Short mmCIF file of C-alpha atoms and ligand atoms in Angstrom, two decimals:
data_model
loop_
_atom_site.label_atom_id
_atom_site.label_comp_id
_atom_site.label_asym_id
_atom_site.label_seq_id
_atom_site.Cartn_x
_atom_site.Cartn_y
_atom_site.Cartn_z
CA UNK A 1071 -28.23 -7.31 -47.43
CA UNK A 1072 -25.45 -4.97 -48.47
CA UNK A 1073 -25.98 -1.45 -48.49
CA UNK A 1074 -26.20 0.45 -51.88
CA UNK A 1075 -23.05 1.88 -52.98
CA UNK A 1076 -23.33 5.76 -52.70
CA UNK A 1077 -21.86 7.44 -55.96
CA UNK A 1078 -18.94 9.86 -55.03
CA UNK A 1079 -17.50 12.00 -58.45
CA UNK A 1080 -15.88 8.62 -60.66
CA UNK A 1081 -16.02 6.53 -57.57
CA UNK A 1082 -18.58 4.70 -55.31
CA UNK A 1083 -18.62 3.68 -51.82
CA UNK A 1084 -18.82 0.16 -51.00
CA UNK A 1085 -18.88 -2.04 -47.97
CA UNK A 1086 -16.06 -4.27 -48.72
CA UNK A 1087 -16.49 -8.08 -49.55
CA UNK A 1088 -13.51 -10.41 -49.66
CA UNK A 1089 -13.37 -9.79 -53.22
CA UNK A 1090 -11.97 -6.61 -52.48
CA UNK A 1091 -9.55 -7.93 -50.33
CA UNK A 1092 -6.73 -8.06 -52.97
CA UNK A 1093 -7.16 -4.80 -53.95
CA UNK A 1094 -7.53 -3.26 -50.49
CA UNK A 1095 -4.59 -5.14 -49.56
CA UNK A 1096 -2.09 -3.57 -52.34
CA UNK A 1097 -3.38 -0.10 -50.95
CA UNK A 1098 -2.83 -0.93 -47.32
CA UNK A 1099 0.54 -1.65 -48.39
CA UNK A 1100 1.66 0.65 -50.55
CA UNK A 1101 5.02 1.97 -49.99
CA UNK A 1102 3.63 5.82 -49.95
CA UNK A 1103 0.51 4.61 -47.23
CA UNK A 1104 1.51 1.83 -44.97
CA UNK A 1105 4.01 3.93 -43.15
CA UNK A 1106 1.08 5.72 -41.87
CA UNK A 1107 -0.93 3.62 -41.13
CA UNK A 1108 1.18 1.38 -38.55
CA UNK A 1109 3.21 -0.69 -41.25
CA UNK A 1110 1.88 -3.37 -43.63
CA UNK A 1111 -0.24 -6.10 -43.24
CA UNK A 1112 -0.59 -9.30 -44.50
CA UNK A 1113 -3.73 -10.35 -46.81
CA UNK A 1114 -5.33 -12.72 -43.85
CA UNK A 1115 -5.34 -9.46 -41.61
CA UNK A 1116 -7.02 -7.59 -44.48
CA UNK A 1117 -9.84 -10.04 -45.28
CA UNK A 1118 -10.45 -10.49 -41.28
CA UNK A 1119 -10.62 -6.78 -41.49
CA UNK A 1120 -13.07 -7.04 -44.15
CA UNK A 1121 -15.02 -9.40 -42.32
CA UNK A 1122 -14.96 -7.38 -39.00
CA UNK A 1123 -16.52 -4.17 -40.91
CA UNK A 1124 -19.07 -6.41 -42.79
CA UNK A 1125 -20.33 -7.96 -39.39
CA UNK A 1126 -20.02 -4.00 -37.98
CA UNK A 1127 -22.33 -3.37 -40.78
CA UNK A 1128 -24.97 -5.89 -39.63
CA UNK A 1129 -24.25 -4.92 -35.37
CA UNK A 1130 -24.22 -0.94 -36.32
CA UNK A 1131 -26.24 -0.33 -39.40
CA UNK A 1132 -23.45 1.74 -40.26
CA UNK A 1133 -19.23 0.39 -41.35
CA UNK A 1134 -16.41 1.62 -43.60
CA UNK A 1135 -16.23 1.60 -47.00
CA UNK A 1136 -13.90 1.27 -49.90
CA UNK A 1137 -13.90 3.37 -52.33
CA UNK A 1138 -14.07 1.82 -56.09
CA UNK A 1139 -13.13 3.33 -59.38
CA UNK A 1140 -16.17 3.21 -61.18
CA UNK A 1141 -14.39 3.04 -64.44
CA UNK A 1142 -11.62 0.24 -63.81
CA UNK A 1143 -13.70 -1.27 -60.41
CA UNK A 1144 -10.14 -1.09 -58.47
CA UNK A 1145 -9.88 0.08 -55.15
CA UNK A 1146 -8.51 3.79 -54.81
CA UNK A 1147 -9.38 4.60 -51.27
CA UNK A 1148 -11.23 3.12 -48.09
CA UNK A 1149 -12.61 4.96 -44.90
CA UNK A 1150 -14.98 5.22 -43.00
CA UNK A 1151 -16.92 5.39 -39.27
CA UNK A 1152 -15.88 2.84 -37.45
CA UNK A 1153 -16.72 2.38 -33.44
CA UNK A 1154 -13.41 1.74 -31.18
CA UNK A 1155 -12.30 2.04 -28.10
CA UNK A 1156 -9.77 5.19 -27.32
CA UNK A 1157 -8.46 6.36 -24.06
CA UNK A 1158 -10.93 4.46 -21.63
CA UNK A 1159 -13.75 5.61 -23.93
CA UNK A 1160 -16.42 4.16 -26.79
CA UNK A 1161 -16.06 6.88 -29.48
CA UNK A 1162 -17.11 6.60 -33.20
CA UNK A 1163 -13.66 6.78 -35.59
CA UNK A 1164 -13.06 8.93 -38.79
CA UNK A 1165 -10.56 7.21 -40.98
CA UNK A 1166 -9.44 7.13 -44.27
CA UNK A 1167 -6.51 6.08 -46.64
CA UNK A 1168 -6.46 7.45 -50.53
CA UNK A 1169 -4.26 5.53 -53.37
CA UNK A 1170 -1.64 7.87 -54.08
CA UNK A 1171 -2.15 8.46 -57.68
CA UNK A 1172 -5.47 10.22 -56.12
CA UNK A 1173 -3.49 12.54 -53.47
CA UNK A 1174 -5.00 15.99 -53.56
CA UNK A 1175 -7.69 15.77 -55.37
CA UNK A 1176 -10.39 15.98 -52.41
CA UNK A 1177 -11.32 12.51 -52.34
CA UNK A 1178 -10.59 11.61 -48.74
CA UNK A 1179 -12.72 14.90 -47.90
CA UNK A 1180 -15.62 13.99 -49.64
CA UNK A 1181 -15.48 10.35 -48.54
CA UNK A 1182 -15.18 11.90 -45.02
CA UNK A 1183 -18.50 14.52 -45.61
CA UNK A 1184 -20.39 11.79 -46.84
CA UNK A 1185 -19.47 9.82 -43.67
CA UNK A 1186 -20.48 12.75 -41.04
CA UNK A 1187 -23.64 12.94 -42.84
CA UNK A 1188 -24.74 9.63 -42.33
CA UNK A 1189 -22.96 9.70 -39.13
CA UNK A 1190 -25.01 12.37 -37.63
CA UNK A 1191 -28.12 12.70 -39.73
CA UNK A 1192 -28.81 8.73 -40.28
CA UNK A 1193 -27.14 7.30 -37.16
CA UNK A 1194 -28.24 9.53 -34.97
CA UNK A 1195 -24.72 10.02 -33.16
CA UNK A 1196 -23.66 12.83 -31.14
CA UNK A 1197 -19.73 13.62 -31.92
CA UNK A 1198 -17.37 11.85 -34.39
CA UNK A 1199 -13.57 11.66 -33.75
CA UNK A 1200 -10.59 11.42 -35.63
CA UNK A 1201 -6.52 11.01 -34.60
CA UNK A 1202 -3.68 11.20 -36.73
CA UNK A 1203 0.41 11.02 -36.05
CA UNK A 1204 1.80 14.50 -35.20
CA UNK A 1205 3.65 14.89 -38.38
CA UNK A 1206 0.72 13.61 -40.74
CA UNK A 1207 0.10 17.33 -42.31
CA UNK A 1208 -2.36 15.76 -45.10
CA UNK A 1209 -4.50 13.89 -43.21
CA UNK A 1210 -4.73 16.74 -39.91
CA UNK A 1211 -5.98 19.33 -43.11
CA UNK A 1212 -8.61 17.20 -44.41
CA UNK A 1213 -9.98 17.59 -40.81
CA UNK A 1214 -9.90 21.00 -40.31
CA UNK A 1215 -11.56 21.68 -43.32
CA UNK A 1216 -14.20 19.47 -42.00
CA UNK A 1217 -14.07 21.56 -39.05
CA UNK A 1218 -12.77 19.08 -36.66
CA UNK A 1219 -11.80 20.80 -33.32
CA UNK A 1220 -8.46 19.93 -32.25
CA UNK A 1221 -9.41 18.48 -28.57
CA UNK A 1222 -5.14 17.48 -27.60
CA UNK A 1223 -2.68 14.93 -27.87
CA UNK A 1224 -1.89 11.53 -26.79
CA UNK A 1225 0.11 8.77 -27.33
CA UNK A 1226 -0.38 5.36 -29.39
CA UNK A 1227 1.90 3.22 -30.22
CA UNK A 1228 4.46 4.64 -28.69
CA UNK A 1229 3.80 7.76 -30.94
CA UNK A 1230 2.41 10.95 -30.74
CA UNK A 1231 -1.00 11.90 -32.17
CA UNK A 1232 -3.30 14.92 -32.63
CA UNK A 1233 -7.47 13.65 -31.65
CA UNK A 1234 -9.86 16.26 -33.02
CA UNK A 1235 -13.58 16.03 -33.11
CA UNK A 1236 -16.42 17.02 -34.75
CA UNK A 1237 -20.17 17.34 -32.58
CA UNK A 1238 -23.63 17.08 -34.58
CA UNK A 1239 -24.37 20.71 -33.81
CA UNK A 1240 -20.64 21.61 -34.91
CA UNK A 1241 -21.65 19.96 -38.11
CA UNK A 1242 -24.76 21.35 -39.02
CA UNK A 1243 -23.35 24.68 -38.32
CA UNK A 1244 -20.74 24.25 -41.10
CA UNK A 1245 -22.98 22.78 -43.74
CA UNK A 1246 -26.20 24.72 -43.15
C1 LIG B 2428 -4.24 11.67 -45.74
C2 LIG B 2428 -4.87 11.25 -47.06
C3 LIG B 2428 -6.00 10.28 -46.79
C4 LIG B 2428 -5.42 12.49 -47.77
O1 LIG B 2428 -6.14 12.04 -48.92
P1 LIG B 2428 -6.48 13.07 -50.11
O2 LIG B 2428 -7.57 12.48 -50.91
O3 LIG B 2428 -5.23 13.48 -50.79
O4 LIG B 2428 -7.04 14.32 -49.25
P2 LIG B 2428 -7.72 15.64 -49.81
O5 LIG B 2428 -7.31 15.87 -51.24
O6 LIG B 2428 -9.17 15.56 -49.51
O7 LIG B 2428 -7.10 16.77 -48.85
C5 LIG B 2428 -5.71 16.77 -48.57
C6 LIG B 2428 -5.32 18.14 -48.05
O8 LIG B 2428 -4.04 18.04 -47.40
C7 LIG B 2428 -3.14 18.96 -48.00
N1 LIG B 2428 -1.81 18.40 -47.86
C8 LIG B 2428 -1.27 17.35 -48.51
N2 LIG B 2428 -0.03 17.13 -48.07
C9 LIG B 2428 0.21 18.04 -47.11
C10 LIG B 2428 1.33 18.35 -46.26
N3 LIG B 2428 2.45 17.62 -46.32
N4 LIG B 2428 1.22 19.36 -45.39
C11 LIG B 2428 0.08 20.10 -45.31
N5 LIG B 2428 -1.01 19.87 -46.08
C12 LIG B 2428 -0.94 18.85 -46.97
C13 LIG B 2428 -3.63 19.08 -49.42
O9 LIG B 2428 -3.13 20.25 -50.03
C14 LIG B 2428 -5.14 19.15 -49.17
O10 LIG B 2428 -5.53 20.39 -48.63
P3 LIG B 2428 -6.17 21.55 -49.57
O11 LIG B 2428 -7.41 20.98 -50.16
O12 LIG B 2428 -6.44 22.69 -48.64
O13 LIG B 2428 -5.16 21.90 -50.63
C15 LIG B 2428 -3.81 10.59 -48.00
O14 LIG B 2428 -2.68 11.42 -48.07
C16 LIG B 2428 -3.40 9.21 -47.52
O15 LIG B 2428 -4.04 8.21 -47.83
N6 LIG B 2428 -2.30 9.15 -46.75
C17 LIG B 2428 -1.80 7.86 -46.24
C18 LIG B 2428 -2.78 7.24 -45.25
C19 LIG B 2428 -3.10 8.20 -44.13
O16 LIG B 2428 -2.28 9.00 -43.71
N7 LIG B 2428 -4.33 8.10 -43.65
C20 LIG B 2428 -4.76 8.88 -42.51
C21 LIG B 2428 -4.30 8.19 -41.26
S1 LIG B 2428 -4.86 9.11 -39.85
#
């Protein structure tokens, strides 16, 4: 059974079903997001993306959302905790990609507080990372103002990127 979509300001989080795959698809490739997020995709890449989180969902307990409008149902945002594989290690990813008509408004922060919370109090896991190219300014701020800990840089893709990370007892020192 799908989880219960969690209510965030005029949106809710929802674990994506191919109905969303349209709309997470036009986000995914929007001229203003795709170049950050490794180029566009086509839609049979998004729904087996959709398909990978759901079954995540059922293997984990835990996958990423999108995020819906609640007034027009579109999707304005997805992100998430996802687990992957990065530099030889199993790690828990932060992620998280915002329509741009809803660029600085907080929602990708919020979307990524509620995820640490269920990350660390539900899940039960120890240290949640994130990674971003060098020159993405926006999305290396919404971590450090979840007080992500820069931990170095590497290279993916032939490109460099900035890994920070957050542990459980990091988090419940900021929001105690
Ligand atoms: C990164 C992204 C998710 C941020 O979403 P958002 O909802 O606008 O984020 P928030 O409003 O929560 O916070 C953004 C912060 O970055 C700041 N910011 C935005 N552009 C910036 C820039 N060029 N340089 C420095 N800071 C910047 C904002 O001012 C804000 O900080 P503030 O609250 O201190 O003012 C969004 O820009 C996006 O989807 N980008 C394309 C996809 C992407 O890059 N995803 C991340 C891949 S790792």
């Amino acid at each position: 059974m799908d989880p219960e979509p969690i209510e965030l300001g005029d949106c809710r989080l929802v674990l994506a079903t191919e109905a969303h795959a349209p709309g997470l698809f036009g986000l995914l490739n929007d001229e203003a997001v795709a170049p950050w997020l490794g180029g566009t995709r086509s839609l049979e890449a998004v729904v087996a993306a959709i398909l990978a989180e759901r079954e995540h969902f059922e293997v984990h307990g835990f996958a990423p959302w999108v995020v819906l409008d609640d007034a027009t149902d579109q999707v304005v945002g997805r992100g998430g905790l996802r687990w992957i594989e990065l530099l030889g290690n199993r790690e828990v990813e932060l992620f998280y990609a915002v329509a741009p008509s809803r660029w600085g408004r907080g929602l990708a922060t919020s979307l990524s507080h509620v995820a640490l919370h269920v990350g660390f109090e539900s899940v039960g896991l120890e240290s949640i990372v994130a990674f971003t190219t060098e020159p993405n300014l926006a999305s290396q701020r919404v971590q450090a103002k979840l007080g992500m800990v820069h931990e170095g840089s590497f290279e993916r893709a032939g490109l460099p990127h900035v890994l920070t990370r957050i542990t459980r007892d990091q988090y419940r020192a900021t929001s105690a």
